[in-house]
Short mmCIF file of C-alpha atoms and ligand atoms in Angstrom, two decimals:
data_model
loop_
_atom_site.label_atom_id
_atom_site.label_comp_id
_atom_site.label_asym_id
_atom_site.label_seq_id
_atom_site.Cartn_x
_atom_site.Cartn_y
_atom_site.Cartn_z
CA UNK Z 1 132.58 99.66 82.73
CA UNK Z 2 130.51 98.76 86.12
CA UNK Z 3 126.83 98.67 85.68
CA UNK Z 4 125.78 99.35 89.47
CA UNK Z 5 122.14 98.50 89.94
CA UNK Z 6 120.52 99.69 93.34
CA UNK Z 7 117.27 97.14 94.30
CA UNK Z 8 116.66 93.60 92.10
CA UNK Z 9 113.30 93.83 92.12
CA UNK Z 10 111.45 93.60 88.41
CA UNK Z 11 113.16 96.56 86.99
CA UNK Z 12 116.66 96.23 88.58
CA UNK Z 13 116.68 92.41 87.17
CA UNK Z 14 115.99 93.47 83.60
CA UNK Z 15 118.25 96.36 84.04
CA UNK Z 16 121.30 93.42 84.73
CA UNK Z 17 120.32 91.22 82.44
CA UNK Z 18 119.95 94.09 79.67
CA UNK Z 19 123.29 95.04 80.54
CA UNK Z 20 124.90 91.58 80.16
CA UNK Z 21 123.89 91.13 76.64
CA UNK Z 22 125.97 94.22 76.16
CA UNK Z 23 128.69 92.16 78.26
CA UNK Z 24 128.78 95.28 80.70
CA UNK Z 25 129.98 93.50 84.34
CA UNK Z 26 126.97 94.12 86.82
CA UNK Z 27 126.22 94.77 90.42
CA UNK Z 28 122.78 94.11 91.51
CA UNK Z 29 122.48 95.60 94.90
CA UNK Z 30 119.57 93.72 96.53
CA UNK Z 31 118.92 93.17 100.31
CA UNK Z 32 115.55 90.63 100.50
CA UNK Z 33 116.20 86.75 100.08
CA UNK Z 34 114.04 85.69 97.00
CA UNK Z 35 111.16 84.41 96.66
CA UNK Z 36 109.07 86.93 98.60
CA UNK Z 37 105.62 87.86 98.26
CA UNK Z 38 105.14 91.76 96.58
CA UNK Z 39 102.10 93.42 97.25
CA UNK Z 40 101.37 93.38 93.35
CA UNK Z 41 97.81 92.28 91.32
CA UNK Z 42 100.37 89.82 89.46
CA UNK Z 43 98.92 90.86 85.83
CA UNK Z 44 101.38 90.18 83.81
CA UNK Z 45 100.29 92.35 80.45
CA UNK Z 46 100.73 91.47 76.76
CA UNK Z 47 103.43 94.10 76.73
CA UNK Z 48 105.25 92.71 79.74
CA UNK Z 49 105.38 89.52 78.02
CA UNK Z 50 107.08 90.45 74.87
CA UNK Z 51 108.97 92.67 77.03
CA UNK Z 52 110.05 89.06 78.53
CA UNK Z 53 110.39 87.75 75.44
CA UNK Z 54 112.93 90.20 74.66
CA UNK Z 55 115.40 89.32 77.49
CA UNK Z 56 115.19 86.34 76.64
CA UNK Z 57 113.24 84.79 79.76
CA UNK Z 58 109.90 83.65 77.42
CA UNK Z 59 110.63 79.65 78.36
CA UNK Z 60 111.06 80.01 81.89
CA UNK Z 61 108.21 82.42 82.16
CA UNK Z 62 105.88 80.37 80.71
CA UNK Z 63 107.43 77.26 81.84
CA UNK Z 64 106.24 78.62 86.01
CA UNK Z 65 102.54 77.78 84.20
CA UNK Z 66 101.28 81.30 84.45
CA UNK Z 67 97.17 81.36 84.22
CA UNK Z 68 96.66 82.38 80.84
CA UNK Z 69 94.52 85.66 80.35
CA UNK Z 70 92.11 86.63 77.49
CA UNK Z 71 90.24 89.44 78.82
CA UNK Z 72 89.54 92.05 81.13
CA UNK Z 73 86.48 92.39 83.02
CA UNK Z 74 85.77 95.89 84.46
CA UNK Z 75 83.44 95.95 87.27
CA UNK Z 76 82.01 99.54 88.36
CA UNK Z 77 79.18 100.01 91.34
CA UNK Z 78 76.44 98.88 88.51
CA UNK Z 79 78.18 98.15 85.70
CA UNK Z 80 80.52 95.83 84.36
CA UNK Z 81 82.74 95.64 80.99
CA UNK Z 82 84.39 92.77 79.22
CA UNK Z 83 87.73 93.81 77.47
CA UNK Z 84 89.23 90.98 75.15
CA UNK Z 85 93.00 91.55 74.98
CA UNK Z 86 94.62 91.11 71.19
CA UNK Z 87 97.40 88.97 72.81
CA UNK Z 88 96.83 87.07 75.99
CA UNK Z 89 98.25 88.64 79.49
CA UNK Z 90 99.21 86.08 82.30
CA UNK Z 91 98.71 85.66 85.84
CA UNK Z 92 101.41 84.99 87.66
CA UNK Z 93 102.95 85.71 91.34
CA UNK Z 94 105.53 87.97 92.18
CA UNK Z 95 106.68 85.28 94.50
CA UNK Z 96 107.67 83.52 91.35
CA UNK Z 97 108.35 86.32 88.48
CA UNK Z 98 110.83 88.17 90.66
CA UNK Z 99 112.77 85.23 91.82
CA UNK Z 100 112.59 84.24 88.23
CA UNK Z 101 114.30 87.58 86.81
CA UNK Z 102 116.68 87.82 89.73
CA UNK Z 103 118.18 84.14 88.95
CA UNK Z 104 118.13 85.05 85.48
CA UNK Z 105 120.04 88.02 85.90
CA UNK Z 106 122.58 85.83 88.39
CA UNK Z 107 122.81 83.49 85.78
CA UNK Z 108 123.51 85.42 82.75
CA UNK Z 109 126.62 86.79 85.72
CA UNK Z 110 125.33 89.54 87.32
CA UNK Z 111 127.02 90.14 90.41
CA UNK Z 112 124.60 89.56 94.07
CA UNK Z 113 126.13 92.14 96.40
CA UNK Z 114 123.59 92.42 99.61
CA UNK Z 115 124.99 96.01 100.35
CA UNK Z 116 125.95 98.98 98.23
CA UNK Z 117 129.11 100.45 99.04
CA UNK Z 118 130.04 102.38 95.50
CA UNK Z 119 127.39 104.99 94.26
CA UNK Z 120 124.73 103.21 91.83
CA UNK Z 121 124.06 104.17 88.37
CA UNK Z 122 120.87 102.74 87.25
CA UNK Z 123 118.16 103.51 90.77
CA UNK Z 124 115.69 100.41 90.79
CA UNK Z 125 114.73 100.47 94.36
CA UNK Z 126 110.93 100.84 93.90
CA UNK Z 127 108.50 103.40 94.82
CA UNK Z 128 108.99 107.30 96.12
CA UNK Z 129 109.25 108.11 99.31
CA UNK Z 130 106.34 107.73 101.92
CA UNK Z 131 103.66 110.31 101.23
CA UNK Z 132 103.18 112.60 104.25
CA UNK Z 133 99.48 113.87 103.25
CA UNK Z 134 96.37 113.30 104.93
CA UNK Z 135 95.04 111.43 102.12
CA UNK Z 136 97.38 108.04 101.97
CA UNK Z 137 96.20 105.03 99.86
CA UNK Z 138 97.52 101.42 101.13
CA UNK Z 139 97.39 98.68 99.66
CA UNK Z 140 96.90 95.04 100.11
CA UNK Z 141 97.34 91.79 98.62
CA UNK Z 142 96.58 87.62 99.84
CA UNK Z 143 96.24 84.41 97.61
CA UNK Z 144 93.15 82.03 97.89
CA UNK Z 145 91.97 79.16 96.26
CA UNK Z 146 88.97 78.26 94.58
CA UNK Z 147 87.02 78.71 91.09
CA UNK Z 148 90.00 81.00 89.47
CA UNK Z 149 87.65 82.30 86.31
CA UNK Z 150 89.24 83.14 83.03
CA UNK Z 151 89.99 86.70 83.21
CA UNK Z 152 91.61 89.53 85.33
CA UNK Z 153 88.89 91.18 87.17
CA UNK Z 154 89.14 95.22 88.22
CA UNK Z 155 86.76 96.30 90.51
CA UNK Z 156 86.28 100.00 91.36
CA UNK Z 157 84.20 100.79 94.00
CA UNK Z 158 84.22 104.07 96.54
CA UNK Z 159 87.32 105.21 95.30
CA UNK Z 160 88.77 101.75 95.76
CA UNK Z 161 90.63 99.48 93.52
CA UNK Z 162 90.79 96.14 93.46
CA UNK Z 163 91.99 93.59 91.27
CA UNK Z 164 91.67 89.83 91.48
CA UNK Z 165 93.89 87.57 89.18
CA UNK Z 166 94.06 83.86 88.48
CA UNK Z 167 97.35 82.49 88.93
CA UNK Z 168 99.83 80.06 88.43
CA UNK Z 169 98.68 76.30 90.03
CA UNK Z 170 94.82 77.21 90.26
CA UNK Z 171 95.40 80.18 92.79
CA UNK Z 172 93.88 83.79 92.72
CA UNK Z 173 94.99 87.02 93.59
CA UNK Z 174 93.55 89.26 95.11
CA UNK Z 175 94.98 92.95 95.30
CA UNK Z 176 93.40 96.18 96.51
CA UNK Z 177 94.63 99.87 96.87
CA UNK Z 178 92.88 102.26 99.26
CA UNK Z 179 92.07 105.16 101.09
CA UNK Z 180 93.22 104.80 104.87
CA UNK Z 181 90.29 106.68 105.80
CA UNK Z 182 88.42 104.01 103.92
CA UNK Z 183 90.32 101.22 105.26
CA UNK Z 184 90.49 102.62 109.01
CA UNK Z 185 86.58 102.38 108.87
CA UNK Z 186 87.28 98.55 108.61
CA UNK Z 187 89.73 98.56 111.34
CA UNK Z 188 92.20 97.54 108.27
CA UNK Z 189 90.31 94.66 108.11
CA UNK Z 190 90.61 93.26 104.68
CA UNK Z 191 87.83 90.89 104.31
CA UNK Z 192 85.49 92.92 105.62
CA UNK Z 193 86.44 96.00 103.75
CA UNK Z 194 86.35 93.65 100.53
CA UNK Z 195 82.34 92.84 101.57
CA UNK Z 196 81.38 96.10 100.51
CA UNK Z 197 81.26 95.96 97.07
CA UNK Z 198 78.22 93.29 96.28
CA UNK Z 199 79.83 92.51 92.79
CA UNK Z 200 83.16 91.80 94.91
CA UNK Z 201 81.24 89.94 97.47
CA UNK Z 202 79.57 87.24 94.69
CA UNK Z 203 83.52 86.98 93.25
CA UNK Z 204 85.11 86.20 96.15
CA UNK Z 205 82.27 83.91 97.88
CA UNK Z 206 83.56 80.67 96.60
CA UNK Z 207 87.07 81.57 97.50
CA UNK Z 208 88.92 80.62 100.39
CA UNK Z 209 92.11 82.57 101.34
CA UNK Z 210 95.30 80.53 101.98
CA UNK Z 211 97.57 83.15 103.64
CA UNK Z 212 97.86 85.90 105.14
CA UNK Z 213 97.07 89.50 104.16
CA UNK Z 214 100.45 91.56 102.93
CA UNK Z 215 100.19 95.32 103.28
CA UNK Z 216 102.45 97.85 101.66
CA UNK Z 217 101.92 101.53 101.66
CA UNK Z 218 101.54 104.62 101.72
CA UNK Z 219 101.64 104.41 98.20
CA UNK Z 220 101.99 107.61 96.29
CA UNK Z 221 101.20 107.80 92.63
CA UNK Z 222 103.97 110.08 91.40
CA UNK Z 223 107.04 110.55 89.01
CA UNK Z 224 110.63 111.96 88.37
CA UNK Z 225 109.92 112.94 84.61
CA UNK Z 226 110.12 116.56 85.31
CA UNK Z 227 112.75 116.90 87.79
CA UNK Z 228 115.64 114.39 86.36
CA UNK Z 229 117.18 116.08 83.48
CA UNK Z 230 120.47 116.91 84.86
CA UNK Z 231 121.09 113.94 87.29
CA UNK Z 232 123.45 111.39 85.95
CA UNK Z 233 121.41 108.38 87.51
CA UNK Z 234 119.58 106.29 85.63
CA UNK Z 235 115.65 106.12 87.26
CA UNK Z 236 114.27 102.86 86.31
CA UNK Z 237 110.62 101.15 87.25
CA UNK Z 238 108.54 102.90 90.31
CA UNK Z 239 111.75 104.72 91.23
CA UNK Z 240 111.08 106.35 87.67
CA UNK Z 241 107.43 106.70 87.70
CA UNK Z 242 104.80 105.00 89.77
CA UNK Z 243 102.22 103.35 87.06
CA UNK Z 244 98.27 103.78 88.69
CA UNK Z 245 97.76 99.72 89.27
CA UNK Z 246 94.72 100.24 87.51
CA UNK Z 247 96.66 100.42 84.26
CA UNK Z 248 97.58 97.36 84.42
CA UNK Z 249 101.10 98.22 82.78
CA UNK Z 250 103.41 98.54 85.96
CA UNK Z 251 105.42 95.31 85.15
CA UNK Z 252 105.41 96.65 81.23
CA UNK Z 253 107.00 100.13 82.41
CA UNK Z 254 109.58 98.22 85.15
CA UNK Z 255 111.32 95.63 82.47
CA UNK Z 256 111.04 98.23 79.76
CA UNK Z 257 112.51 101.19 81.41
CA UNK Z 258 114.83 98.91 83.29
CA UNK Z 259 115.89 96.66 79.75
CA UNK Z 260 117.00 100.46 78.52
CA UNK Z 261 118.96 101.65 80.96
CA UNK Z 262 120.65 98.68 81.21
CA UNK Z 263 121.28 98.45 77.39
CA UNK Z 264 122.34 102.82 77.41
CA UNK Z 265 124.54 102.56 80.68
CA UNK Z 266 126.23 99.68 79.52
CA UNK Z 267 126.96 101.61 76.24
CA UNK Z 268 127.97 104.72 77.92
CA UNK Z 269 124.79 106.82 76.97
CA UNK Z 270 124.37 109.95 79.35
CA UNK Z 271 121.04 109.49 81.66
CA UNK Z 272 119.60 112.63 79.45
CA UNK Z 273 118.92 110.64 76.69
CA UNK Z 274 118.23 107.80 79.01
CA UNK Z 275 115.18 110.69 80.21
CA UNK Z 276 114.45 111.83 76.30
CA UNK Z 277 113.38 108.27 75.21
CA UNK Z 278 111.77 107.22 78.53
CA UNK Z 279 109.25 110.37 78.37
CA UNK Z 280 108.48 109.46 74.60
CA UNK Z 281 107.57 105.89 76.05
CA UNK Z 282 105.72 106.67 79.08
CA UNK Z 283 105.09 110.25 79.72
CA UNK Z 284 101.66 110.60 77.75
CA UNK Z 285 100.36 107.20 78.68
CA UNK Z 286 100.80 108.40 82.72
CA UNK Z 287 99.68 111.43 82.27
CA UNK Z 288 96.47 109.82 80.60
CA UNK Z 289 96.15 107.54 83.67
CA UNK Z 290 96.29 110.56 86.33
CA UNK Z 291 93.35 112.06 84.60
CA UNK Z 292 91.36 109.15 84.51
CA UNK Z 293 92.02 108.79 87.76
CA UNK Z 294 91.00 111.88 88.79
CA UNK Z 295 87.65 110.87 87.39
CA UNK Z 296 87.34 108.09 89.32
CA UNK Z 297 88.35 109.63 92.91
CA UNK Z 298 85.84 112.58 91.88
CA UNK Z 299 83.22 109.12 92.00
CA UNK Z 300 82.12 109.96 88.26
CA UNK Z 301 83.21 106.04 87.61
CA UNK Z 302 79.53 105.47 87.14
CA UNK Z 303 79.77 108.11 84.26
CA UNK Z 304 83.02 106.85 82.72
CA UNK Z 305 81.90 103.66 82.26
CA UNK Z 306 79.52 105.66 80.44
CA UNK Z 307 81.39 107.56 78.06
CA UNK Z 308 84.34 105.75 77.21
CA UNK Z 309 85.02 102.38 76.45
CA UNK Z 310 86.82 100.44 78.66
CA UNK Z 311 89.21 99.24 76.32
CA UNK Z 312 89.98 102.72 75.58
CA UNK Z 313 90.69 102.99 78.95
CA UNK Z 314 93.56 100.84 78.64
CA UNK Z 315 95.03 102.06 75.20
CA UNK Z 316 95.25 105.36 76.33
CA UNK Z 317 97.38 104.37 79.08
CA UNK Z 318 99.85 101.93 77.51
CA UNK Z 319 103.34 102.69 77.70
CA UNK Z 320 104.44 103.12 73.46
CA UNK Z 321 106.92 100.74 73.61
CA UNK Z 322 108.58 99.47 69.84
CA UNK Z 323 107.65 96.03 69.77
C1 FAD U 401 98.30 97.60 94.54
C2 FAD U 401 99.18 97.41 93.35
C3 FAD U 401 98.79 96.56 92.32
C4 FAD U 401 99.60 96.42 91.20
N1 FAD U 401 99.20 95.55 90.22
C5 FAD U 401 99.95 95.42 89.11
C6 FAD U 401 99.55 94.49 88.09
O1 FAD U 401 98.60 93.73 88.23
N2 FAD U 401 100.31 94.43 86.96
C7 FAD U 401 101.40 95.24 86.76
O2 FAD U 401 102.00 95.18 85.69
N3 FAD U 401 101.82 96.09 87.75
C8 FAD U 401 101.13 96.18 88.91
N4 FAD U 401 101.56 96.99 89.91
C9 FAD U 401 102.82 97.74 89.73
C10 FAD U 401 104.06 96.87 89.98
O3 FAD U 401 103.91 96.16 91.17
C11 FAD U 401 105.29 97.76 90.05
O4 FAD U 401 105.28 98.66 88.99
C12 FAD U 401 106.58 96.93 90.04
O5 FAD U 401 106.68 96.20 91.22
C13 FAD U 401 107.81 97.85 89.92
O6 FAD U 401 108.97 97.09 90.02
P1 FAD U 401 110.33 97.74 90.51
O7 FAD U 401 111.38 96.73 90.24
O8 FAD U 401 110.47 99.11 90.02
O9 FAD U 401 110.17 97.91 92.10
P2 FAD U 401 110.12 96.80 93.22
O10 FAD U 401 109.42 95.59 92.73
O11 FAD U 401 109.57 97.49 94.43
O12 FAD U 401 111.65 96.41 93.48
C14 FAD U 401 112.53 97.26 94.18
C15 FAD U 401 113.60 96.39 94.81
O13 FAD U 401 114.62 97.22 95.35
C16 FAD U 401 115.08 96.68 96.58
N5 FAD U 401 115.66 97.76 97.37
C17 FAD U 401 115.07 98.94 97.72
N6 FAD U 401 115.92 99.70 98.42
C18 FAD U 401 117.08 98.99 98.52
C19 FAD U 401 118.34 99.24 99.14
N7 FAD U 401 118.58 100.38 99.78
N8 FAD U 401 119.30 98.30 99.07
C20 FAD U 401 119.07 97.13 98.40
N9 FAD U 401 117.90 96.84 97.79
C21 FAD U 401 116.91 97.75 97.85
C22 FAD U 401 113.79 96.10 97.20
O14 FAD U 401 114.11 95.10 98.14
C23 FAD U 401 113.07 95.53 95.96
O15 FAD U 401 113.37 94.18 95.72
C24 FAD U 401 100.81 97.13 91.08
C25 FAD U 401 101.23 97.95 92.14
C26 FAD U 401 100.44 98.08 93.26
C27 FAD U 401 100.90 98.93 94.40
#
């Protein structure tokens, strides 16, 4: 059979390459030249690295010289948390992982076809929909150079995100998601928004950025866990669920939702059970994430630093993926 993958972005790459180990032959419908830079805070988490591991990508991976991560730091409008992780994370660009898992995918004989012209089966062309509310988020990414610290840093601040990453050859990334009322105060001004937040401001001071701002949005934080049952496409990555960035696990829930569709559609599963095991993997963890969420847009951050530890924070929203 055909393994038709629509978008070869993060999930649609492990999708194909899934789906070659099962010798399925694979079209990878993909219309952007790699590399590109992906509005993304380029965490790459301990899960998303075994999930690496397991398609077999581990030496190249590390072989790009991803900035190795140990911990977390947590930064809220007074206080800040240190989270050690129990297997290091990485940083590393999109501008390099994606290009990485798309020649990888070639490679192992996927076919590159620019245009779709046959129906898909597996869906990994990214994110919902544009959001048509009043209350849009955008968000925002640039790289800079300077001190890059040790550890991925979250900052949450007026019901902004934003999370700044070493990466690979001494860079850091910086990556925000926020309100468009928030950001059209700012004139969508990045830097300036950025100055807000003093602990932010003392972060970034030493930095220097080295190109220019990419914006991507509206983003809307959403799924298709409840509405999917009968289709007979296979939703993989954001076009599955949209992870909160905050989680951290966005990459994680991309290759592992995309490494089993491609390893089901190849073997002639149905998309139902695709949906059964994909809910056991990600649907509590998300649901988790919207709630916290919900406590940090109601600006009770303060509080949650509070009354739960930030490293349950992050538990409770990991996807349960068998190692
Ligand atoms: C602000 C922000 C910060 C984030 N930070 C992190 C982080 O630090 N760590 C983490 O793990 N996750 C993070 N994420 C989440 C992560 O970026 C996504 O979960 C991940 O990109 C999902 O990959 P994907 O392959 O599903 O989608 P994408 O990466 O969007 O890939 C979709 C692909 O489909 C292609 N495509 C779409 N339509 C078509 C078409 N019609 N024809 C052909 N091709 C098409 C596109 O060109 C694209 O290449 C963050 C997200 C945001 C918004």
């Amino acid at each position: 059979m055909t393994v038709r993958i629509l978008g070869g972005g993060v999930a649609g790459s492990a999708a194909a390459i899934s789906a070659r180990m099962r010798n399925a032959d694979v079209e990878l419908i993909e219309k952007v030249h790699y590399p590109r830079h992906k509005v993304c805070g380029e965490f790459v988490s301990p899960q998303a690295v075994m999930l690496l591991g397991k398609l077999g990508v581990t030496d190249a991976f590390l072989g790009a010289a991803p900035s190795r991560l140990d911990s977390i730091r947590v930064h809220f409008k007074k206080r800040s948390r240190k989270v050690k992780l129990d297997e290091p994370g990485y940083g590393l660009s999109r501008y390099v992982l994606d290009d990485l898992l798309f020649s990888r995918a070639l490679e192992a004989g996927a076919q590159h076809v620019p245009l779709g012209r046959e129906r898909p089966n597996i869906i990994a062309s990214g994110r919902l929909p544009v959001d048509t509310s009043l209350n849009r988020q955008f968000a925002f990414k640039a790289h800079f150079e300077g001190p890059p610290g040790d550890a991925v840093e979250m900052f949450f601040f007026s019901r902004c995100f934003v999370e700044v990453t070493p990466i690979e050859k001494g860079f850091t990334n910086i990556c925000g998601l926020a309100h468009e009322h928030m950001l059209h105060r700012y004139g969508f001004d990045f830097d300036t928004f950025l100055d807000r937040s003093p602990a932010l401001r003392a972060r970034i001071r030493p930095l220097k950025r080295q190109m220019n701002w990419v914006k991507a949005g509206p983003i809307v934080i959403d799924n298709k866990f409840g509405i999917n049952e009968t289709a007979d496409s296979f939703y993989v990555g954001d076009a599955l669920a949209f992870a909160d960035p905050f989680t951290g696990s966005g990459l994680a829930a991309a290759l592992e939702s995309g490494r089993l569709a491609g390893e089901l559609c190849a073997r002639g599963a149905s998309s139902a059970e695709y949906m059964k095991q994909c809910r056991a993997i990600f649907l509590k963890p998300f649901q988790n994430a919207q709630r916290i969420r919900a406590l940090l847009d109601s600006g009770r951050a303060e509080l949650l630093s509070m009354a739960l530890p930030a490293s349950l924070m992050f538990s409770m929203t990991r996807p349960r993926i068998k190692e």
